[in-house]
Each structure stands twice: as structure tokens, then as C-alpha cells.
CSV table of C-alpha atoms in Angstrom, one decimal:
chain,number,residue,atom,x,y,z
A,1,MET,CA,77.7,71.8,133.0
A,2,ASP,CA,74.3,72.4,134.9
A,3,GLU,CA,72.2,74.6,132.7
A,4,LYS,CA,70.3,76.0,135.6
A,5,SER,CA,73.0,76.7,138.1
A,6,GLY,CA,76.0,77.0,135.7
A,7,MET,CA,77.8,74.5,137.9
A,8,ASN,CA,80.2,72.0,136.3
A,9,PHE,CA,80.8,68.4,137.3
A,10,SER,CA,84.1,69.1,139.2
A,11,GLU,CA,82.2,71.6,141.5
A,12,TYR,CA,79.6,69.1,142.1
A,13,VAL,CA,82.0,66.6,143.3
A,14,ALA,CA,83.8,69.1,145.4
A,15,ILE,CA,80.6,70.2,147.2
A,16,LEU,CA,79.6,66.6,147.8
A,17,SER,CA,83.1,65.7,149.2
A,18,GLY,CA,82.9,68.6,151.6
A,19,ASN,CA,86.5,69.6,150.8
A,20,THR,CA,86.7,73.4,150.3
A,21,ASP,CA,90.1,72.9,148.7
A,22,LEU,CA,88.5,70.9,146.0
A,23,LEU,CA,85.8,73.4,145.5
A,24,ASP,CA,88.4,76.2,145.3
A,25,LYS,CA,90.3,74.1,142.7
A,26,ALA,CA,87.1,73.6,140.5
A,27,LYS,CA,86.2,77.2,140.6
A,28,LEU,CA,89.8,78.2,139.7
A,29,GLU,CA,89.8,75.8,136.6
A,30,LYS,CA,86.5,77.1,135.5
A,31,GLN,CA,87.7,80.7,135.5
A,32,ILE,CA,90.9,79.7,133.8
A,33,ALA,CA,89.1,77.8,131.1
A,34,GLY,CA,86.9,80.7,130.5
A,35,LEU,CA,89.8,83.3,130.3
A,36,GLU,CA,91.8,80.8,127.9
A,37,SER,CA,88.8,80.6,125.6
A,38,GLU,CA,88.6,84.5,125.6
A,39,LYS,CA,92.4,84.7,124.8
A,40,GLN,CA,92.0,82.3,122.0
A,41,ALA,CA,89.1,84.3,120.5
A,42,PHE,CA,91.3,87.4,120.9
A,43,ASN,CA,94.3,85.9,119.2
A,44,ARG,CA,92.0,84.7,116.4
A,45,SER,CA,90.7,88.3,115.9
A,46,LYS,CA,94.3,89.5,115.9
A,47,TYR,CA,95.6,87.3,113.4
A,48,SER,CA,92.4,87.8,111.1
A,49,ALA,CA,93.1,91.6,111.5
A,50,LYS,CA,96.9,91.2,110.6
A,51,TYR,CA,96.0,89.4,107.3
A,52,LYS,CA,93.3,91.8,106.5
A,53,LEU,CA,95.7,94.7,107.3
A,54,GLU,CA,98.2,93.1,104.8
A,55,ASP,CA,95.6,92.8,102.2
A,56,TYR,CA,94.2,96.4,102.7
A,57,THR,CA,97.8,97.7,102.5
A,58,ALA,CA,98.5,96.0,99.3
A,59,GLU,CA,95.0,97.2,97.8
A,60,LEU,CA,95.8,100.8,99.0
A,61,ASP,CA,99.1,100.5,97.1
A,62,LYS,CA,97.3,99.4,94.0
A,63,ALA,CA,94.5,101.8,94.1
A,64,GLN,CA,97.0,104.8,94.8
A,65,SER,CA,99.0,103.5,91.8
A,66,ARG,CA,95.9,103.5,89.6
A,67,PHE,CA,94.9,107.0,90.7
A,68,ASP,CA,98.3,108.4,90.1
A,69,ARG,CA,98.4,106.9,86.5
A,70,MET,CA,94.9,107.9,85.6
A,71,SER,CA,95.4,111.3,86.8
A,72,LEU,CA,98.6,111.5,84.6
A,73,ASP,CA,96.6,110.3,81.6
A,74,TRP,CA,93.7,112.7,82.4
A,75,ASN,CA,96.2,115.7,82.7
A,76,ASN,CA,97.9,114.7,79.4
A,77,LEU,CA,94.6,114.6,77.7
A,78,GLN,CA,93.5,117.9,79.0
A,79,GLY,CA,96.8,119.4,77.9
A,80,ARG,CA,96.5,118.1,74.3
A,81,ILE,CA,92.8,118.2,73.7
A,82,GLN,CA,91.4,120.3,70.7
A,83,LYS,CA,88.1,122.0,70.3
A,84,ARG,CA,86.2,123.1,67.3
A,85,SER,CA,84.8,126.6,66.8
A,86,ASP,CA,81.6,125.6,68.2
A,87,GLY,CA,83.3,124.4,71.5
A,88,THR,CA,82.9,120.7,71.0
A,89,ILE,CA,85.9,118.4,71.4
A,90,ALA,CA,87.6,117.4,68.1
A,91,ASN,CA,88.2,113.7,67.4
A,92,PRO,CA,91.4,113.5,65.5
A,93,VAL,CA,91.6,109.7,65.3
A,94,GLN,CA,94.7,108.4,63.2
A,95,LEU,CA,94.3,104.8,61.9
A,96,ASP,CA,96.9,102.9,60.3
A,97,GLY,CA,96.0,102.6,56.6
A,98,LEU,CA,94.1,105.7,56.5
A,99,PRO,CA,95.1,109.2,55.5
A,100,PRO,CA,95.7,111.8,58.3
A,101,ASN,CA,92.6,113.7,57.1
A,102,ALA,CA,90.2,110.8,57.0
A,103,ASP,CA,86.7,111.7,58.1
A,104,MET,CA,84.4,110.1,60.7
A,105,LYS,CA,82.8,107.7,58.2
A,106,GLN,CA,86.0,106.4,56.8
A,107,ILE,CA,87.3,105.9,60.5
A,108,GLY,CA,84.2,104.1,61.4
A,109,ALA,CA,84.3,101.9,58.4
A,110,LYS,CA,87.9,101.0,59.0
A,111,LEU,CA,87.2,100.1,62.6
A,112,ASN,CA,84.2,97.8,61.5
A,113,GLN,CA,86.5,96.1,59.2
A,114,LEU,CA,88.9,95.4,61.8
A,115,ALA,CA,86.3,94.3,64.2
A,116,ASP,CA,85.3,91.7,61.6
A,117,LYS,CA,88.7,90.6,60.2
A,118,ALA,CA,91.4,91.3,62.8
A,119,ARG,CA,93.2,88.3,64.1
A,120,THR,CA,95.6,89.1,67.0
A,121,GLY,CA,96.0,85.8,68.6
A,122,GLY,CA,95.1,87.2,72.1
A,123,GLN,CA,97.8,89.9,71.8
A,124,TYR,CA,97.3,93.7,71.7
A,125,GLU,CA,98.0,95.1,68.4
A,126,GLU,CA,98.4,98.8,67.7
A,127,ILE,CA,96.1,100.3,65.1
A,128,GLY,CA,96.6,104.2,65.5
A,129,SER,CA,96.5,107.0,67.9
A,130,LEU,CA,94.4,109.7,69.4
A,131,TYR,CA,95.8,112.6,71.3
A,132,GLY,CA,99.1,110.8,72.0
A,133,PHE,CA,97.3,107.7,73.4
A,134,THR,CA,97.6,104.4,71.6
A,135,LEU,CA,94.7,102.7,69.9
A,136,LEU,CA,94.7,99.0,70.3
A,137,VAL,CA,92.7,95.8,69.1
A,138,LYS,CA,92.7,92.4,70.7
A,139,THR,CA,91.1,89.2,69.6
A,140,GLU,CA,89.6,87.2,72.3
A,141,MET,CA,88.4,83.5,71.8
A,142,SER,CA,85.8,81.7,73.7
A,143,GLU,CA,83.6,78.6,73.1
A,144,LYS,CA,79.8,78.3,73.5
A,145,GLU,CA,77.9,74.9,72.9
A,146,GLY,CA,80.9,73.6,71.0
A,147,VAL,CA,81.2,76.7,68.7
A,148,ASP,CA,84.2,78.9,68.7
A,149,ILE,CA,83.4,82.5,69.2
A,150,ARG,CA,85.7,85.3,68.1
A,151,VAL,CA,85.3,88.8,69.4
A,152,ASN,CA,87.7,91.8,68.8
A,153,ARG,CA,87.7,94.3,71.5
A,154,PHE,CA,89.2,97.9,71.0
A,155,LEU,CA,91.1,99.7,73.8
A,156,VAL,CA,93.0,103.0,74.2
A,157,GLN,CA,96.1,103.3,76.4
A,158,GLY,CA,98.1,106.4,77.7
A,159,GLN,CA,101.4,107.1,79.5
A,160,GLY,CA,99.9,105.6,82.7
A,161,ASN,CA,99.9,102.2,81.0
A,162,ILE,CA,96.2,101.6,81.7
A,163,LYS,CA,93.9,100.3,79.0
A,164,TYR,CA,90.4,102.0,78.7
A,165,THR,CA,87.4,100.8,76.8
A,166,TYR,CA,84.1,102.1,76.1
A,167,SER,CA,81.0,99.8,75.4
A,168,ASN,CA,83.2,97.0,76.7
A,169,GLY,CA,85.5,97.5,73.8
A,170,LEU,CA,82.8,96.7,71.2
A,171,ILE,CA,82.7,98.9,68.1
A,172,ALA,CA,79.2,100.1,66.9
A,173,LYS,CA,78.1,99.2,63.6
A,174,ASP,CA,77.2,102.8,63.0
A,175,GLU,CA,80.2,104.4,61.5
A,176,LYS,CA,80.1,107.8,63.2
A,177,LEU,CA,79.5,106.2,66.7
A,178,ALA,CA,82.3,103.8,65.9
A,179,ALA,CA,84.7,106.5,65.2
A,180,MET,CA,83.9,108.0,68.7
A,181,ASN,CA,84.7,104.9,70.7
A,182,PHE,CA,88.0,105.8,71.8
A,183,LEU,CA,87.3,109.5,72.8
A,184,ASN,CA,84.3,108.2,74.7
A,185,ALA,CA,86.5,105.9,76.6
A,186,LEU,CA,89.0,108.7,77.6
A,187,GLU,CA,86.2,110.9,78.6
A,188,LYS,CA,85.3,108.3,81.2
A,189,LEU,CA,88.5,109.1,83.0
A,190,PRO,CA,87.2,111.5,85.6
A,191,SER,CA,84.7,108.8,86.9
A,192,TYR,CA,87.4,106.2,87.2
A,193,ILE,CA,89.6,108.6,89.1
A,194,GLU,CA,86.7,109.4,91.4
A,195,GLN,CA,86.1,105.7,92.1
A,196,GLU,CA,89.8,105.3,93.0
A,197,GLN,CA,89.6,108.3,95.4
A,198,LYS,CA,86.7,106.7,97.1
A,199,LYS,CA,88.4,103.3,97.5
A,200,ILE,CA,91.5,105.0,99.0
A,201,ALA,CA,89.4,107.0,101.3
A,202,GLU,CA,87.6,103.8,102.6
A,203,ILE,CA,90.8,101.8,102.9
A,204,GLU,CA,92.6,104.6,104.8
A,205,LYS,CA,89.6,104.9,107.1
A,206,ASP,CA,89.8,101.1,108.0
A,207,LEU,CA,93.7,100.9,108.3
A,208,PRO,CA,94.1,102.7,111.7
A,209,ILE,CA,91.5,100.4,113.2
A,210,LEU,CA,93.2,97.2,111.9
A,211,GLN,CA,96.6,98.5,112.9
A,212,GLU,CA,95.2,99.0,116.6
A,213,VAL,CA,93.9,95.6,116.7
A,214,VAL,CA,97.2,94.3,115.5
A,215,LYS,CA,99.3,96.1,117.9
A,216,GLY,CA,96.9,95.5,120.7
A,217,THR,CA,97.6,93.1,123.7
A,218,TRP,CA,95.2,91.0,125.7
A,219,SER,CA,94.2,93.0,128.9
A,220,LYS,CA,93.6,89.9,131.1
A,221,GLU,CA,97.0,88.2,130.7
A,222,GLY,CA,97.9,89.3,134.3
A,223,ARG,CA,94.6,87.9,135.7
A,224,LEU,CA,95.0,84.6,134.1
A,225,SER,CA,98.6,84.3,135.4
A,226,GLU,CA,97.4,85.0,138.9
A,227,LEU,CA,94.7,82.4,138.7
A,228,LYS,CA,97.1,79.7,137.5
A,229,THR,CA,99.4,80.7,140.4
A,230,GLU,CA,96.4,80.4,142.8
A,231,LEU,CA,95.5,76.9,141.1
A,232,ALA,CA,99.1,75.7,141.6
A,233,SER,CA,99.0,76.7,145.3
A,234,VAL,CA,95.6,74.9,145.8
A,235,GLU,CA,96.8,71.8,144.0
A,236,ARG,CA,99.9,71.7,146.4
A,237,LYS,CA,97.7,72.1,149.5
A,238,ILE,CA,95.4,69.3,148.3
A,239,GLN,CA,98.5,67.0,147.6
A,240,LEU,CA,100.1,67.7,151.1
A,241,SER,CA,96.7,66.8,152.8
A,242,ILE,CA,96.8,63.4,151.0
A,243,THR,CA,100.4,62.6,151.4
A,244,PRO,CA,100.8,62.0,155.3
A,245,GLU,CA,98.1,59.3,155.1
A,246,THR,CA,100.0,57.3,152.4
A,247,LYS,CA,103.2,57.5,154.4
A,248,GLY,CA,101.7,56.6,157.9
A,249,GLU,CA,100.5,53.1,156.8
A,250,PRO,CA,103.9,51.4,156.6
A,251,ALA,CA,104.9,52.9,160.1
A,252,GLU,CA,102.0,51.5,161.8
A,253,GLN,CA,102.9,48.1,160.3
A,254,VAL,CA,106.5,48.3,161.7
A,255,GLU,CA,105.3,49.2,165.2
A,256,LYS,CA,102.9,46.3,165.2
A,257,GLN,CA,105.7,43.9,164.1
A,258,LYS,CA,108.0,45.2,166.9
A,259,GLU,CA,105.3,44.6,169.5
A,260,THR,CA,104.5,41.0,168.4
A,261,PRO,CA,106.9,38.6,170.0
A,262,ASN,CA,108.7,36.1,167.8
A,263,ASN,CA,107.6,32.8,169.3
A,264,SER,CA,110.2,30.9,167.2
A,265,GLU,CA,113.0,32.6,169.1
A,266,ASN,CA,111.5,31.6,172.6
A,267,ILE,CA,111.1,28.0,171.9
A,268,VAL,CA,113.8,25.5,172.3
A,269,ARG,CA,113.3,22.1,170.3
A,270,THR,CA,114.6,19.2,172.4
A,271,LYS,CA,114.1,15.6,171.2
A,272,GLY,CA,110.8,16.5,169.7
A,273,LEU,CA,109.5,18.5,172.7
A,274,HIS,CA,108.9,22.2,172.4
A,275,LEU,CA,109.9,23.8,175.8
A,276,PRO,CA,110.1,27.4,176.7
A,277,ARG,CA,113.7,28.8,176.9
A,278,GLY,CA,114.9,28.5,180.5
A,279,VAL,CA,112.9,25.3,181.2
A,280,LEU,CA,115.0,22.0,181.1
């Protein structure tokens, strides 16, 4: 490809030969190559949009499911919540091993005890309830510099089967703060629901665009087909202009052979003498 003129090698050869058919052929091939490249780019974009559409659709289903389940949990909490005389929300945590009327200090102390000594083997273990939500603890194991590290995380789960945490599931050393862990986790529900709403809105905004790309067809398919037909026509024309020359050569040789007399037929061999036929 000539950087200044944009002309390729085939076009140069065609111009030098003086054959306009060759030049037409070179130009058509150049246009076809450009359109084929454009078509490939279109198809790549279409395939990419197809896979992205599948991912977005799956993510939308997940986000919608989380939104519905979180909304269910929030509505359940709102229907069960209790308030004190001063308007603050009560925290009636029920822990296994403690009396129903245990105060915040007792609850906090029990939770810290579980944080130190619970061993669930990576499973979720029920330890109590709050407003109909299940309270859980899970022991997680990790290793750092060759030392095993054991961490107990606390979670709360409702009818929506989603586990919520506060402070990454870690219990505060302060007993009153520790006792508020699960209620604090549930009070974060509105922000979680809002996040899912935003995610759903973003995905739904992009889906129509992706669907349009996936359903779309390449607009220049007809033009590409026309160019290929033109190219085939030019190639036939070039072939026909070459064919007569190759067929003419054997014919000329036959004519020459007919015109050349065969001396062997006109000579009579007699006793070593070569005489023309008719002469004795």
C-alpha cells in the first residue's frame, strides 16, 4: 500500500500494464476487502453484545431477586418492630443459653464469649433470634505467615434467605455495642434495597441498546454482493481476452504443416539414386 496515494500493488501493476480491466479488478478487490473487514468488525461487535446481553440479563434477574427478598425482609421487620416509650427502637435479642429478659450487658457478654470460643467448622450455627430473624455465627479459618487465624462472624437472616452483617460480622468488645450488632445490620436494609434499585435501573437502561445491536443486520451486505458480482464479471472478461491467444498457436502450426511439402513422398529411391517422381 502506497501511503501517499493509498494505491495498492495490484493497482500499480494494472496501471503499468495499460489494461483497464485489470485496474477495475484491482479496485473492486480493494473495495471488497474493505467491506469484508467492516463486516467482520460488525460481527465481532454483535457477538460481544450478545454475550454481554446474556450476562446483563442474568445479572438483572439476580438483582431483581435480591431486591424482592430484601424488600420482603424489610417489610417483615417494619411489621414486627417494637418501640420504647421514648420512640427508640427496642432490641429484644433472644440468645440461646440466656433468659428471655436478659439485658444488653448480658447479651453483649454472651456474644463476646461466642466470638472467643465458638467453633462451627465453617458452617452457619443458629444462636438466637430478633424480630423473627435468625441470628447466626460462623467460624472462618485463614492462615498468615504460617499461623492459623480463627475469626467468628455474626450474621442475621430473614425470610428472604439473605444474610446481613454489621461491621463485617465482627462483635464489638463493648457489651452494649455488641448487643446492638444485629439490629444495626437490619437497619441497613433500606440502603441495600436502594443499591439494588440503582443496579436494576442501570441494567434496564443498557438492555435495549444491546438488544438492538444483537438484532441488527449489516447494512452493506447488498453492496458487498454487488461488488462480488462485478468482480466475477471482470474476471470472466479478462479470462476471455486471454483464452483466444492460447488456442490460436496450435492452429497456426497445423496450417504451416499443411503448406510444407513432404519431400519424402516426392522422391523415388532407385538403386541408390534419388529421382523426382515421374522421372525415370
